[in-house]
Structures are given as structure tokens and as C-alpha cells.
CSV table of C-alpha atoms and ligand atoms in Angstrom, one decimal:
chain,number,residue,atom,x,y,z
A,24,MET,CA,13.8,11.1,-25.5
A,25,THR,CA,11.0,10.2,-23.1
A,26,LYS,CA,11.0,6.4,-22.6
A,27,ARG,CA,7.8,4.4,-22.9
A,28,TYR,CA,7.1,1.7,-20.3
A,29,VAL,CA,4.3,-0.9,-20.0
A,30,LEU,CA,3.3,-1.7,-16.4
A,31,ALA,CA,0.6,-4.4,-15.7
A,32,GLU,CA,-0.6,-6.6,-12.9
A,33,MET,CA,-2.2,-10.0,-13.5
A,34,MET,CA,-2.3,-12.1,-10.3
A,35,HIS,CA,-4.0,-15.4,-9.4
A,36,GLU,CA,-3.1,-18.3,-7.2
A,37,THR,CA,-4.9,-21.2,-8.6
A,38,ASN,CA,-5.9,-24.1,-6.3
A,39,THR,CA,-6.5,-26.8,-8.9
A,40,PHE,CA,-8.6,-28.8,-6.3
A,41,SER,CA,-11.3,-26.0,-6.0
A,42,PRO,CA,-14.5,-26.6,-8.0
A,43,GLN,CA,-14.9,-22.8,-8.4
A,44,LEU,CA,-13.8,-21.5,-11.8
A,45,THR,CA,-12.3,-18.0,-11.8
A,46,GLY,CA,-13.9,-15.8,-14.4
A,47,ILE,CA,-13.0,-12.3,-15.5
A,48,ASP,CA,-15.6,-10.8,-13.1
A,49,LYS,CA,-13.4,-11.9,-10.2
A,50,PHE,CA,-10.3,-10.0,-11.2
A,51,GLY,CA,-11.4,-6.6,-9.9
A,52,ARG,CA,-10.8,-7.6,-6.3
A,53,VAL,CA,-8.4,-4.9,-5.3
A,54,SER,CA,-10.2,-2.2,-7.2
A,55,PRO,CA,-12.3,0.3,-5.3
A,56,THR,CA,-15.1,-0.2,-7.9
A,57,GLY,CA,-14.7,-4.0,-8.2
A,58,GLU,CA,-13.8,-3.4,-11.9
A,59,ILE,CA,-10.5,-4.2,-13.6
A,60,LEU,CA,-8.8,-0.8,-14.0
A,61,SER,CA,-6.4,0.4,-16.6
A,62,GLY,CA,-4.6,3.6,-17.6
A,63,GLN,CA,-4.8,6.7,-15.4
A,64,ASP,CA,-7.6,5.2,-13.3
A,65,ALA,CA,-5.3,2.3,-12.3
A,66,ILE,CA,-2.4,4.7,-11.5
A,67,GLU,CA,-4.7,6.9,-9.4
A,68,SER,CA,-6.1,3.9,-7.5
A,69,PHE,CA,-2.9,1.9,-7.0
A,70,GLY,CA,0.1,4.1,-7.8
A,71,SER,CA,0.7,5.0,-4.2
A,72,THR,CA,-0.3,1.7,-2.6
A,73,ASN,CA,1.8,-1.0,-0.9
A,74,THR,CA,1.4,-3.4,-3.8
A,75,ALA,CA,3.6,-4.8,-6.6
A,76,PHE,CA,2.0,-2.3,-9.0
A,77,GLY,CA,2.7,0.5,-6.6
A,78,GLY,CA,6.3,-0.6,-6.1
A,79,PHE,CA,6.9,-0.6,-9.9
A,80,TYR,CA,5.0,2.6,-10.5
A,81,GLN,CA,6.9,4.6,-7.8
A,82,LEU,CA,10.2,3.7,-9.4
A,83,LEU,CA,9.0,4.7,-12.9
A,84,GLU,CA,7.4,7.9,-11.7
A,85,GLU,CA,10.8,9.1,-10.7
A,86,ARG,CA,12.0,8.8,-14.3
A,87,ASP,CA,11.0,11.0,-17.2
A,88,ALA,CA,8.9,8.3,-18.6
A,89,GLN,CA,5.5,7.6,-20.1
A,90,VAL,CA,3.8,4.7,-18.2
A,91,GLU,CA,1.1,2.7,-20.0
A,92,VAL,CA,-1.1,0.4,-17.9
A,93,PRO,CA,-3.1,-2.1,-19.9
A,94,LEU,CA,-4.7,-3.5,-16.7
A,95,VAL,CA,-4.5,-4.2,-13.0
A,96,ALA,CA,-6.2,-7.5,-12.5
A,97,THR,CA,-6.1,-9.5,-9.2
A,98,ALA,CA,-8.5,-12.2,-8.0
A,99,TRP,CA,-8.7,-14.2,-4.7
A,100,PRO,CA,-7.1,-17.6,-5.0
A,101,SER,CA,-9.7,-20.1,-6.3
A,102,GLY,CA,-10.1,-22.7,-9.0
A,103,LEU,CA,-8.9,-22.8,-12.6
A,104,VAL,CA,-9.0,-19.4,-14.5
A,105,THR,CA,-11.3,-19.6,-17.4
A,106,ASP,CA,-9.8,-19.5,-20.9
A,107,GLU,CA,-12.0,-16.4,-21.6
A,108,ALA,CA,-10.5,-14.5,-18.6
A,109,PHE,CA,-6.9,-15.4,-19.5
A,110,GLU,CA,-7.3,-14.5,-23.2
A,111,GLU,CA,-8.8,-11.1,-22.2
A,112,MET,CA,-6.1,-10.3,-19.7
A,113,ALA,CA,-3.1,-11.7,-21.6
A,114,GLY,CA,-4.4,-10.2,-24.8
A,115,ARG,CA,-4.4,-6.7,-23.3
A,116,ILE,CA,-0.8,-7.1,-22.1
A,117,VAL,CA,0.4,-8.7,-25.4
A,118,ASP,CA,-1.2,-5.9,-27.4
A,119,ALA,CA,0.7,-3.3,-25.2
A,120,ALA,CA,3.9,-5.3,-25.8
A,121,ALA,CA,3.3,-5.1,-29.6
A,122,THR,CA,3.4,-1.3,-29.6
A,123,GLY,CA,7.1,-1.5,-29.0
A,124,PRO,CA,7.7,-0.1,-25.4
A,125,ASP,CA,11.2,0.4,-24.1
A,126,ALA,CA,10.6,-2.1,-21.3
A,127,MET,CA,7.8,-4.0,-19.4
A,128,PHE,CA,7.2,-4.3,-15.7
A,129,LEU,CA,4.9,-7.1,-14.8
A,130,ALA,CA,3.4,-7.9,-11.3
A,131,LEU,CA,2.5,-11.6,-11.6
A,132,HIS,CA,1.8,-14.4,-9.2
A,133,GLY,CA,3.4,-17.4,-10.7
A,134,ALA,CA,0.7,-19.9,-9.7
A,135,MET,CA,-2.0,-19.1,-12.3
A,136,VAL,CA,-3.4,-22.2,-14.0
A,137,THR,CA,-6.1,-21.9,-16.6
A,138,GLN,CA,-8.5,-24.3,-18.3
A,139,THR,CA,-5.9,-24.7,-21.0
A,140,TYR,CA,-2.5,-23.7,-19.5
A,141,ASP,CA,-0.7,-25.2,-16.5
A,142,ASP,CA,1.7,-22.3,-16.6
A,143,ALA,CA,-0.3,-19.2,-17.4
A,144,GLU,CA,2.5,-16.8,-16.6
A,145,GLY,CA,4.9,-18.7,-18.8
A,146,GLU,CA,2.4,-18.7,-21.6
A,147,LEU,CA,2.0,-14.9,-21.2
A,148,LEU,CA,5.7,-14.3,-21.4
A,149,ARG,CA,6.0,-16.6,-24.4
A,150,ARG,CA,3.3,-14.6,-26.3
A,151,ILE,CA,5.0,-11.3,-25.4
A,152,ARG,CA,8.3,-12.6,-26.9
A,153,GLU,CA,6.5,-13.5,-30.1
A,154,VAL,CA,5.6,-9.8,-30.7
A,155,ALA,CA,8.4,-8.2,-28.8
A,156,PRO,CA,11.5,-10.5,-29.0
A,157,ASP,CA,13.9,-8.0,-27.4
A,158,VAL,CA,11.9,-6.0,-25.0
A,159,PRO,CA,13.4,-6.1,-21.4
A,160,ILE,CA,10.9,-7.5,-18.9
A,161,ALA,CA,11.0,-7.3,-15.1
A,162,VAL,CA,8.7,-9.7,-13.3
A,163,SER,CA,7.8,-9.8,-9.6
A,164,LEU,CA,6.2,-13.0,-8.2
A,165,ASP,CA,4.6,-14.3,-5.1
A,166,PHE,CA,6.4,-16.8,-2.8
A,167,HIS,CA,3.8,-19.5,-3.6
A,168,LEU,CA,4.3,-20.7,-7.2
A,169,GLY,CA,5.6,-23.3,-9.6
A,170,MET,CA,8.6,-22.0,-11.5
A,171,SER,CA,8.5,-22.8,-15.1
A,172,PRO,CA,10.9,-22.9,-18.1
A,173,ASP,CA,8.8,-20.5,-20.2
A,174,LEU,CA,8.7,-17.9,-17.5
A,175,CYS,CA,12.4,-18.0,-16.7
A,176,ALA,CA,13.5,-18.2,-20.4
A,177,ASN,CA,11.5,-15.2,-21.4
A,178,ALA,CA,11.9,-12.7,-18.6
A,179,THR,CA,15.0,-10.5,-18.1
A,180,VAL,CA,14.8,-10.1,-14.3
A,181,VAL,CA,12.6,-12.1,-11.8
A,182,THR,CA,12.2,-11.5,-8.1
A,183,GLY,CA,9.9,-13.1,-5.4
A,184,TYR,CA,8.6,-12.1,-2.0
A,185,ARG,CA,11.0,-12.9,0.9
A,186,THR,CA,8.3,-12.8,3.6
A,187,TYR,CA,5.3,-14.9,4.6
A,188,PRO,CA,3.0,-13.1,5.6
A,189,HIS,CA,3.8,-11.2,2.5
A,190,ILE,CA,4.7,-7.7,3.7
A,191,ASP,CA,7.4,-7.0,1.2
A,192,ILE,CA,5.3,-7.1,-2.0
A,193,HIS,CA,6.2,-3.5,-2.8
A,194,GLU,CA,9.9,-4.0,-2.2
A,195,THR,CA,9.9,-7.2,-4.3
A,196,ALA,CA,8.6,-5.2,-7.3
A,197,GLN,CA,11.2,-2.5,-6.6
A,198,ARG,CA,14.0,-5.1,-6.5
A,199,ALA,CA,13.0,-6.3,-9.9
A,200,GLY,CA,12.3,-2.8,-11.3
A,201,ARG,CA,15.6,-1.3,-10.0
A,202,THR,CA,17.6,-4.1,-11.5
A,203,LEU,CA,15.9,-3.8,-14.9
A,204,LEU,CA,16.3,0.0,-14.9
A,205,ALA,CA,20.0,-0.4,-14.0
A,206,SER,CA,20.4,-2.7,-17.0
A,207,LEU,CA,18.6,-0.3,-19.3
A,208,ASP,CA,21.1,2.4,-18.1
A,209,GLY,CA,23.9,0.0,-19.1
A,210,PHE,CA,25.2,-0.6,-15.5
A,211,VAL,CA,24.4,-4.3,-15.2
A,212,GLU,CA,23.8,-7.3,-17.4
A,213,PRO,CA,21.1,-9.6,-15.8
A,214,VAL,CA,21.5,-13.3,-16.3
A,215,ILE,CA,19.0,-15.8,-14.8
A,216,SER,CA,19.9,-19.0,-13.0
A,217,TRP,CA,16.9,-21.0,-11.8
A,218,GLY,CA,16.0,-24.5,-10.5
A,219,VAL,CA,13.0,-26.5,-9.0
A,220,LEU,CA,13.4,-29.3,-6.5
A,221,PRO,CA,11.1,-32.4,-6.5
A,222,MET,CA,9.9,-31.4,-3.1
A,223,MET,CA,6.6,-30.1,-1.8
A,224,THR,CA,6.8,-28.1,1.4
A,225,ASN,CA,3.9,-27.7,3.8
A,226,MET,CA,2.7,-24.1,3.9
A,227,LEU,CA,2.7,-24.1,7.7
A,228,ARG,CA,6.4,-24.8,7.6
A,229,GLN,CA,7.4,-22.3,4.9
A,230,THR,CA,7.7,-18.9,6.6
A,231,PRO,CA,11.1,-17.3,6.4
A,232,LEU,CA,10.5,-16.0,10.0
A,233,HIS,CA,11.4,-19.5,11.3
A,234,GLN,CA,13.5,-22.5,10.4
A,235,PRO,CA,13.8,-24.4,8.3
A,236,MET,CA,13.3,-21.6,5.8
A,237,LYS,CA,14.9,-18.8,7.7
A,238,ASP,CA,18.6,-19.7,7.1
A,239,ILE,CA,17.9,-20.3,3.4
A,240,MET,CA,16.2,-17.0,2.9
A,241,ASP,CA,18.8,-15.2,5.0
A,242,ARG,CA,21.5,-16.6,2.7
A,243,ALA,CA,19.5,-15.4,-0.4
A,244,ILE,CA,19.2,-11.9,1.2
A,245,GLU,CA,22.9,-11.9,2.0
A,246,ALA,CA,23.9,-12.9,-1.6
A,247,GLU,CA,21.9,-10.0,-2.9
A,248,ALA,CA,22.9,-7.4,-0.2
A,249,SER,CA,26.6,-8.2,-0.6
A,250,GLY,CA,26.5,-7.7,-4.3
A,251,GLU,CA,27.5,-11.3,-5.0
A,252,VAL,CA,24.5,-11.4,-7.3
A,253,LEU,CA,21.9,-8.8,-8.4
A,254,THR,CA,18.9,-10.6,-6.9
A,255,ALA,CA,18.2,-14.0,-5.2
A,256,SER,CA,14.8,-15.3,-4.4
A,257,VAL,CA,13.6,-18.6,-2.8
A,258,PHE,CA,10.0,-19.8,-3.4
A,259,GLY,CA,8.3,-22.1,-1.0
A,260,GLY,CA,6.0,-23.4,-3.7
A,261,PHE,CA,2.3,-23.9,-3.8
A,262,PRO,CA,1.4,-27.5,-2.8
A,263,LEU,CA,-2.3,-27.1,-3.7
A,264,SER,CA,-1.7,-27.3,-7.4
A,265,ASP,CA,-1.6,-30.5,-9.3
A,266,ILE,CA,0.6,-29.4,-12.2
A,267,PRO,CA,4.0,-30.6,-13.5
A,268,HIS,CA,6.1,-27.7,-12.2
A,269,THR,CA,5.0,-27.8,-8.5
A,270,GLY,CA,7.9,-27.7,-6.1
A,271,LEU,CA,10.3,-25.5,-4.1
A,272,SER,CA,12.3,-23.3,-6.4
A,273,VAL,CA,15.1,-20.7,-6.5
A,274,ILE,CA,15.8,-17.9,-9.0
A,275,VAL,CA,19.0,-15.9,-9.0
A,276,VAL,CA,19.8,-13.0,-11.3
A,277,SER,CA,23.6,-12.4,-11.6
A,278,ASP,CA,25.5,-9.6,-13.3
A,279,GLY,CA,26.6,-11.2,-16.5
A,280,ASP,CA,28.2,-14.1,-14.5
A,281,LYS,CA,26.1,-17.3,-14.8
A,282,THR,CA,28.8,-19.3,-13.0
A,283,THR,CA,28.2,-17.3,-9.8
A,284,GLY,CA,24.5,-17.3,-10.3
A,285,ASP,CA,24.5,-21.1,-10.7
A,286,ARG,CA,26.6,-21.5,-7.6
A,287,VAL,CA,24.3,-19.4,-5.4
A,288,ARG,CA,21.3,-21.2,-6.8
A,289,ASP,CA,22.8,-24.6,-6.1
A,290,GLU,CA,23.8,-23.6,-2.6
A,291,LEU,CA,20.2,-22.4,-1.8
A,292,LEU,CA,18.6,-25.5,-3.4
A,293,SER,CA,21.0,-27.8,-1.5
A,294,MET,CA,20.2,-26.1,1.8
A,295,ALA,CA,16.5,-26.7,1.2
A,296,TRP,CA,17.0,-30.3,0.1
A,297,GLU,CA,19.0,-31.1,3.2
A,298,ARG,CA,16.2,-29.7,5.4
A,299,ARG,CA,13.4,-31.4,3.4
A,300,ALA,CA,12.1,-33.4,6.4
A,301,ASP,CA,11.7,-30.2,8.4
A,302,PHE,CA,9.3,-28.8,5.8
A,303,VAL,CA,6.8,-31.6,6.7
A,304,PHE,CA,4.1,-30.7,9.2
A,305,ASP,CA,2.5,-33.1,11.6
A,306,PHE,CA,-1.2,-32.3,11.8
A,307,GLU,CA,-3.1,-32.2,15.0
A,308,PRO,CA,-6.7,-33.4,14.6
A,309,MET,CA,-9.3,-30.6,14.6
A,310,ALA,CA,-11.1,-31.8,17.7
A,311,VAL,CA,-7.8,-32.0,19.7
A,312,SER,CA,-7.0,-28.4,18.7
A,313,ILE,CA,-10.4,-27.2,19.8
A,314,ALA,CA,-10.2,-29.1,23.1
A,315,ARG,CA,-6.9,-27.4,23.7
A,316,ALA,CA,-8.5,-24.0,23.2
A,317,ALA,CA,-11.4,-25.0,25.5
A,318,ALA,CA,-8.9,-26.0,28.3
A,319,LEU,CA,-7.3,-22.6,28.4
A,320,ASP,CA,-8.5,-20.2,31.0
A,321,ALA,CA,-9.6,-17.5,28.6
A,322,ASP,CA,-10.5,-15.0,31.3
A,323,ALA,CA,-7.0,-15.1,32.8
A,324,LEU,CA,-5.4,-14.4,29.4
A,325,ASP,CA,-4.6,-11.0,28.1
A,326,GLY,CA,-6.2,-10.8,24.7
A,327,PRO,CA,-8.3,-13.2,22.5
A,328,ILE,CA,-7.5,-16.8,21.7
A,329,VAL,CA,-7.2,-17.0,17.9
A,330,LEU,CA,-8.3,-20.2,16.2
A,331,ALA,CA,-7.0,-20.3,12.6
A,332,ASP,CA,-8.8,-22.8,10.4
A,333,HIS,CA,-6.3,-23.4,7.5
A,334,GLY,CA,-8.2,-26.0,5.6
A,335,ASP,CA,-10.7,-23.7,3.9
A,336,ASN,CA,-8.7,-20.5,3.6
A,337,CYS,CA,-9.7,-18.4,0.6
A,338,GLY,CA,-6.1,-17.0,0.6
A,339,ALA,CA,-5.1,-20.4,-0.8
A,340,GLY,CA,-8.2,-21.1,-2.8
A,341,GLY,CA,-10.7,-22.2,-0.1
A,342,ILE,CA,-14.4,-21.8,-0.7
A,343,THR,CA,-14.7,-20.0,2.8
A,344,ASP,CA,-18.0,-21.7,3.6
A,345,VAL,CA,-16.9,-24.9,5.3
A,346,MET,CA,-18.6,-24.8,8.7
A,347,ALA,CA,-17.0,-27.9,10.4
A,348,VAL,CA,-14.7,-26.0,12.8
A,349,LEU,CA,-17.5,-23.7,14.0
A,350,GLU,CA,-19.7,-26.8,14.5
A,351,GLU,CA,-16.9,-28.3,16.6
A,352,VAL,CA,-16.4,-25.1,18.5
A,353,THR,CA,-20.1,-25.0,19.3
A,354,LYS,CA,-20.1,-28.6,20.4
A,355,ALA,CA,-17.2,-27.9,22.7
A,356,GLY,CA,-19.3,-25.1,24.3
A,357,LEU,CA,-16.9,-22.2,23.7
A,358,LYS,CA,-18.6,-18.9,24.4
A,359,ASP,CA,-17.9,-15.3,23.4
A,360,VAL,CA,-16.7,-16.4,20.0
A,361,VAL,CA,-16.5,-14.2,16.9
A,362,ALA,CA,-16.5,-16.5,13.8
A,363,GLY,CA,-16.0,-15.7,10.2
A,364,PRO,CA,-16.2,-14.2,7.7
A,365,TYR,CA,-17.9,-17.0,5.9
A,366,CYS,CA,-18.8,-16.4,2.3
A,367,ASP,CA,-22.5,-17.1,1.7
A,368,PRO,CA,-24.3,-14.5,-0.4
A,369,ALA,CA,-27.6,-16.4,-0.1
A,370,THR,CA,-27.6,-16.1,3.7
A,371,VAL,CA,-26.6,-12.4,3.5
A,372,GLU,CA,-29.6,-11.8,1.3
A,373,LEU,CA,-32.0,-13.6,3.7
A,374,ALA,CA,-30.6,-11.8,6.7
A,375,THR,CA,-30.6,-8.3,5.1
A,376,ALA,CA,-34.2,-8.9,3.8
A,377,ALA,CA,-35.3,-9.7,7.3
A,378,GLY,CA,-33.5,-6.6,8.6
A,379,VAL,CA,-31.5,-5.7,11.7
A,380,GLY,CA,-33.1,-7.0,14.8
A,381,ALA,CA,-34.9,-9.9,13.0
A,382,GLU,CA,-34.7,-13.4,14.5
A,383,LEU,CA,-34.6,-16.3,12.1
A,384,THR,CA,-33.2,-19.8,11.6
A,385,LEU,CA,-30.5,-19.9,8.9
A,386,ASP,CA,-28.4,-22.5,7.1
A,387,ILE,CA,-25.1,-20.8,7.1
A,388,GLY,CA,-22.4,-21.8,4.6
A,389,GLY,CA,-22.0,-25.3,3.3
A,390,LYS,CA,-23.2,-24.5,-0.2
A,391,VAL,CA,-20.4,-25.8,-2.4
A,392,ASP,CA,-19.5,-29.5,-2.9
A,393,MET,CA,-15.8,-30.3,-3.4
A,394,PRO,CA,-15.6,-33.4,-5.6
A,395,ALA,CA,-11.7,-33.3,-5.9
A,396,ILE,CA,-11.4,-34.1,-2.2
A,397,SER,CA,-14.7,-36.2,-2.1
A,398,MET,CA,-16.3,-33.7,0.3
A,399,GLN,CA,-20.0,-32.8,0.4
A,400,ALA,CA,-21.2,-29.4,1.4
A,401,LYS,CA,-22.8,-29.1,4.8
A,402,PRO,CA,-24.4,-25.9,6.2
A,403,PHE,CA,-24.5,-24.9,9.9
A,404,THR,CA,-28.1,-24.5,10.9
A,405,VAL,CA,-28.6,-22.1,13.7
A,406,SER,CA,-31.1,-19.6,15.3
A,407,ALA,CA,-29.7,-16.1,14.9
A,408,ARG,CA,-30.5,-12.4,15.4
A,409,VAL,CA,-29.4,-10.0,12.7
A,410,ALA,CA,-27.2,-7.6,14.7
A,411,ALA,CA,-25.7,-5.4,11.9
A,412,VAL,CA,-25.4,-5.0,8.2
A,413,SER,CA,-22.6,-3.4,6.2
A,414,ASP,CA,-21.6,-2.8,2.6
A,415,GLY,CA,-18.4,-4.6,3.3
A,416,ARG,CA,-16.0,-1.9,2.2
A,417,TYR,CA,-13.3,-0.5,4.5
A,418,PRO,CA,-9.8,1.0,4.2
A,419,VAL,CA,-6.9,-1.5,4.7
A,420,THR,CA,-4.5,-0.1,7.3
A,421,GLY,CA,-2.5,-3.3,8.1
A,422,PRO,CA,0.8,-4.1,6.6
A,423,MET,CA,-0.6,-6.2,3.7
A,424,GLY,CA,-2.1,-4.1,0.9
A,425,THR,CA,-1.9,-0.9,2.9
A,426,GLY,CA,-3.8,1.9,1.3
A,427,THR,CA,-6.2,-0.3,-0.7
A,428,THR,CA,-9.9,-0.7,0.0
A,429,ALA,CA,-11.1,-4.1,1.1
A,430,ASN,CA,-14.4,-5.2,-0.5
A,431,ILE,CA,-16.2,-8.3,1.0
A,432,GLY,CA,-19.5,-7.3,-0.5
A,433,LYS,CA,-22.7,-6.9,1.6
A,434,THR,CA,-22.0,-8.4,5.0
A,435,VAL,CA,-24.1,-9.3,8.0
A,436,LEU,CA,-23.3,-9.9,11.7
A,437,LEU,CA,-25.5,-12.7,13.2
A,438,GLU,CA,-25.7,-13.2,16.9
A,439,THR,CA,-26.3,-16.8,18.1
A,440,ASP,CA,-26.1,-18.5,21.4
A,441,GLY,CA,-22.4,-19.4,21.2
A,442,ALA,CA,-20.9,-17.2,18.5
A,443,ASP,CA,-21.3,-13.9,16.7
A,444,ILE,CA,-21.0,-15.0,13.1
A,445,LEU,CA,-19.9,-12.7,10.2
A,446,VAL,CA,-21.2,-13.7,6.8
A,447,SER,CA,-20.0,-11.9,3.7
A,448,SER,CA,-21.0,-11.9,0.0
A,449,LEU,CA,-17.4,-12.2,-1.2
A,450,PRO,CA,-14.5,-14.3,0.3
A,451,LEU,CA,-11.9,-12.7,2.5
A,452,GLU,CA,-8.7,-13.8,4.3
A,453,PRO,CA,-8.5,-11.7,7.4
A,454,VAL,CA,-5.2,-9.8,7.0
A,455,ASP,CA,-6.5,-6.6,8.5
A,456,LEU,CA,-8.8,-6.0,11.5
A,457,GLY,CA,-11.0,-3.7,9.5
A,458,PHE,CA,-13.4,-6.5,8.8
A,459,TYR,CA,-14.3,-6.6,12.5
A,460,THR,CA,-14.2,-2.9,13.3
A,461,HIS,CA,-16.1,-1.8,10.2
A,462,ILE,CA,-19.2,-3.6,11.5
A,463,GLY,CA,-18.8,-2.6,15.1
A,464,ILE,CA,-16.8,-5.5,16.7
A,465,ASP,CA,-13.9,-4.9,18.9
A,466,PRO,CA,-11.8,-8.0,18.4
A,467,THR,CA,-9.5,-7.3,21.4
A,468,ALA,CA,-12.5,-7.5,23.8
A,469,ARG,CA,-13.5,-11.0,22.8
A,470,ARG,CA,-12.5,-14.4,24.1
A,471,TYR,CA,-12.2,-16.4,20.9
A,472,LEU,CA,-11.7,-15.3,17.3
A,473,LEU,CA,-12.3,-18.1,14.8
A,474,ILE,CA,-10.9,-17.2,11.4
A,475,LYS,CA,-10.0,-18.9,8.2
A,476,SER,CA,-6.3,-18.2,7.4
A,477,ARG,CA,-3.0,-20.0,7.4
A,478,GLN,CA,-0.3,-17.5,7.9
A,479,HIS,CA,-1.2,-14.1,6.6
A,480,PHE,CA,-3.4,-13.3,9.6
A,481,ARG,CA,-0.4,-13.3,11.9
A,482,ALA,CA,0.8,-9.8,10.8
A,483,VAL,CA,-2.2,-8.2,12.5
A,484,PHE,CA,-3.5,-10.9,14.9
A,485,GLU,CA,-0.2,-11.7,16.7
A,486,PRO,CA,0.0,-8.3,18.4
A,487,ILE,CA,-3.5,-8.7,19.9
A,488,ALA,CA,-3.8,-12.4,20.6
A,489,SER,CA,-3.0,-14.2,23.8
A,490,GLU,CA,-2.8,-17.6,22.1
A,491,ILE,CA,-2.9,-18.7,18.5
A,492,ILE,CA,-4.1,-22.3,17.7
A,493,PRO,CA,-3.9,-23.5,14.1
A,494,VAL,CA,-6.9,-25.8,13.4
A,495,ALA,CA,-6.8,-28.4,10.6
A,496,GLY,CA,-10.3,-28.0,9.3
A,497,PRO,CA,-11.4,-29.8,6.2
A,498,GLY,CA,-11.4,-28.2,2.7
A,499,VAL,CA,-9.5,-27.8,-0.5
A,500,CYS,CA,-6.6,-26.1,1.3
A,501,SER,CA,-6.0,-29.0,3.6
A,502,GLU,CA,-2.5,-30.2,3.1
A,503,ASP,CA,-3.4,-33.6,4.4
A,504,TYR,CA,-2.2,-35.4,1.2
A,505,SER,CA,-4.2,-38.5,2.0
A,506,ILE,CA,-7.5,-36.7,1.1
A,507,ARG,CA,-6.4,-35.8,-2.4
A,508,THR,CA,-5.0,-37.5,-5.4
A,509,PHE,CA,-2.2,-35.8,-7.3
A,510,GLN,CA,-2.1,-37.0,-10.9
A,511,ARG,CA,0.1,-34.5,-12.7
A,512,ILE,CA,2.9,-33.4,-10.4
A,513,ARG,CA,6.5,-34.7,-11.0
A,514,ARG,CA,7.1,-38.1,-9.5
A,515,PRO,CA,9.0,-39.1,-7.5
A,516,MET,CA,8.1,-36.2,-5.3
A,517,TYR,CA,9.1,-35.7,-1.6
A,518,PRO,CA,7.5,-36.4,0.8
A,519,MET,CA,4.9,-38.6,-1.0
A,520,ASP,CA,7.9,-40.6,-2.3
A,521,ILE,CA,10.2,-40.8,0.6
A,522,ASP,CA,13.3,-41.9,-1.3
A,523,THR,CA,13.1,-39.2,-4.0
A,524,PRO,CA,16.5,-38.3,-5.4
A,525,MET,CA,17.6,-34.7,-5.7
A,526,THR,CA,16.9,-34.1,-9.3
A,527,VAL,CA,16.8,-30.4,-10.2
A,528,ILE,CA,14.9,-29.0,-13.2
A,529,GLY,CA,16.4,-25.7,-14.3
A,530,ASN,CA,18.9,-24.0,-16.6
B,10,ZN,ZN1,1.6,-16.3,-1.4
């Protein structure tokens, strides 16, 4: 008999310090139309893409199965998800669960916080269990999350990305999907072991490409590849979330052998704990980083110097309109800079109304106050010539989200004395060079590229850059803990509480 599977994607990384609420209108980000898609439309748009949805779908497509898609909903990281948006999205998934499918495959993030729920994914799984107590559920998660009891207790298989930049999103879904399908076929019996440490890691120290994370992730990969366990995943955690389950975590799925699963989990957690001091990052002040860039002989270098402002990165919930780093770059006298994109729909409207070739004085960015970090918005005032206008849509060819269409809304290129400034109507973390080329910029031919990103830019910028300089600009993504007050995280928590004992929450 043909099996019936439910496949859904609901993803958001919530930065609880951002003042920007995330409504339902933001969840069509990956869709070509900007709308949340479902059913056959979703399959046609995402079934063959390098996404978690695509990863699951391509496995299910090989089976003689009917695949039902209640929704594919993904928003840029930002502030709390509205209750209305969560109820709409979760409602559609829970309704699909209530129809009695043979299994469910869920592409989730793991760091969604709503106006009501600290643990939106856990709440979703809990509600699914109310209407479908026995349905097998595979879940794929991001690397940046807080692992919660409700999520782990109600899923059958859970996997997480093992890369940062995240270039294994598709594979992560397939690891979860294959394991669940093997269990449906009676070959394996998944059992979850999980744990969270009282330890926040700096995102600039998290990548499994380098130590201290490399050995830990390598060990997880080995445990899985050798067949010791079915899947093993390590999560760096998301330190920009003031919720009780923030922290570095591990989830292991063993084949009916919780003792082995627990042992691998404990080994991975212990490795992370022993290295906790190496996950702390010493920030260089913004002005020092810019001075370092200015001191380089840009003309003698092969390729642009990339300045990566990680304090206001929309990929971690930043507003993408903090102009402090561009102001500093201008003050330092850097020339031949391409800066942006900055998200400022009002400036885009003014510039497009004036038209290409028009010269005008603009207050770029700096429109949103950030009370949680006591920061007031401050625009960058500059005389500019409108050099180009675009609709902000282009195909993604880089390794993240390959095959999808990027949509940054109407976008303008403004030429100023020091920098060419890209201003968009929607936020974007530059993980693909299309945002330059679609508006006529050749990034390889410029001296300085000033972007807002922490880590994801590396996949496409490392091959073209002569130098990469991280810049600790201000904003809600700054990991300078002194600018923010955590009220709801577990305490003691390393590194805020230096003598924190290793107390694991888990099963
Ligand atoms: Zn992530």
C-alpha cells in the first residue's frame, strides 16, 4: 500500500535582543514569490534545491509514497516570532499530523522563540504528539539552537548540521530521513540520548573547520560513520537568545542501545567542556580592525580585502542598518569600497523616485533603535549619485541554498566619494556573490568589500579575498556580553560565571 508522509519546513533563528517582531509575512523568504508555499507548489520550488526540504523530498521521492506538504516557511533571523505567525504555521503542521500519516519529516531550526514559547519547536512537537501519539518523526536542525526536553522527547530521530558555514543542510535532512526510513522498514530502532552544557560559545569560535570544535565534530562524524551509533550531532548553540535552554548541546541516536548512545554523548560533551576556554573570543576594537585594513597595501594584494561586520548581521538577527563601521571606514579614508547591502526601504524609495543618475543627500540606515542593548539608531548622511536600481532577485549559485532565488527586494547602488553603497528593501547576509553581480558590480575588481556577516560569507568570499578582517561593529549580534543583560539563561553559565560546574541537562 502507498505510504503517506508529511513533509514540512518551519525555520527561524530568533535573536531575543532584536526589537523587530517576526510576523507571518516574513516567512516566505526562500520562496520565489515571497509567499509561504505548500503542496505541489512547494515541491516544484524546493524539491530539487540544496535545502533541508529538498534533502527530505529527494529521499521520499524514491519511495512509492504520497508526500503531503502543509508548508515551507522560513524567515531571516530576527526578533520574537508573533503568536499569530506561530499558531498559523504550527496549526497547519498539526492538522496534517492529525490526518494519520505513516511518518513526518520536519525541517526545523531549533532556535525559534515566540511571544509565548521559549521553545517553539518543542511546543510544535508536543502538539503533534497530542494528535498523533505514535507517528514516527524525523527532525533536521540548524547548528545554532537551544536543545530542549520537549523536542528530544517527542521526536524519533534528530540530526543537526555539521558545518559552519552551513553547506550540509541537505545532507543533514537526508541523515535524519534515511534513519527514520530504515526504522520504518524495521532495520533499526532509534533511541535518543541528548544533553546540554551550561556553556555559551562565541560564534566566531564555533566552526567545525577549526579547533576547538573540529576534533569534537570529527569524533561525532566517526561515531556515525563507523556504525557505533545511527547519528551523532553537536550543536554550537545560539548565544543571542536569552532563554533557559541556551547552551552547547549534543544529540546522539543509537540503534536500540541507549548505553552506547549515552557514552558517545558524554564523550562529546566532555570534549567540549574541557575546551570551554577555547570557545571564548577576544574582541579587537572596531577602530583597530579598520586601522589594520588601512595599513595594508591594497594595490599589492591579489583580490579584495573583506571587512566582515559581525555585530549587525541579519544572519543572526541583526537589523542590517547599523552604519557605524561604514562611518569608521570613511573616517579612515579607505577608497574603492563596496559596502552593504544595508536594509533601508525608505532610502531605496527616495533613490528610485529620484532615478538613476540623480544626485541627492541621503540618510542611509540607522532607522531602528535597539533598547535591549541601549543603542540608538544613527543614520549615515552622505551625498550620493544613484548608479543603478534592481528588483533584488537573482539565482543563488553558491554552496548555501544552491538553486533557490534570492530576494532582497528593490535595491539601489549609490556612489559616494568613498564607497559604493548597496541599499536593499529586505535584509540579506551575503552568502552568494549574486548580490554584487546582479547589479553590475565585479567584487573581484575592488579594493575593499564591507559586508555584514559572521561566518557564512566565507564559503564564497574566501576564494576571492586577499585578506579577511572580522570587525566587531555594534548591534544586536555583538557577542560582547557586557552590552547586554541576560535574565533568563541558566546560571551559573560559562563564561559569565567562570567557576561554573559541569552540570548536564538531558536524558
Ligand atoms: Zn546556523
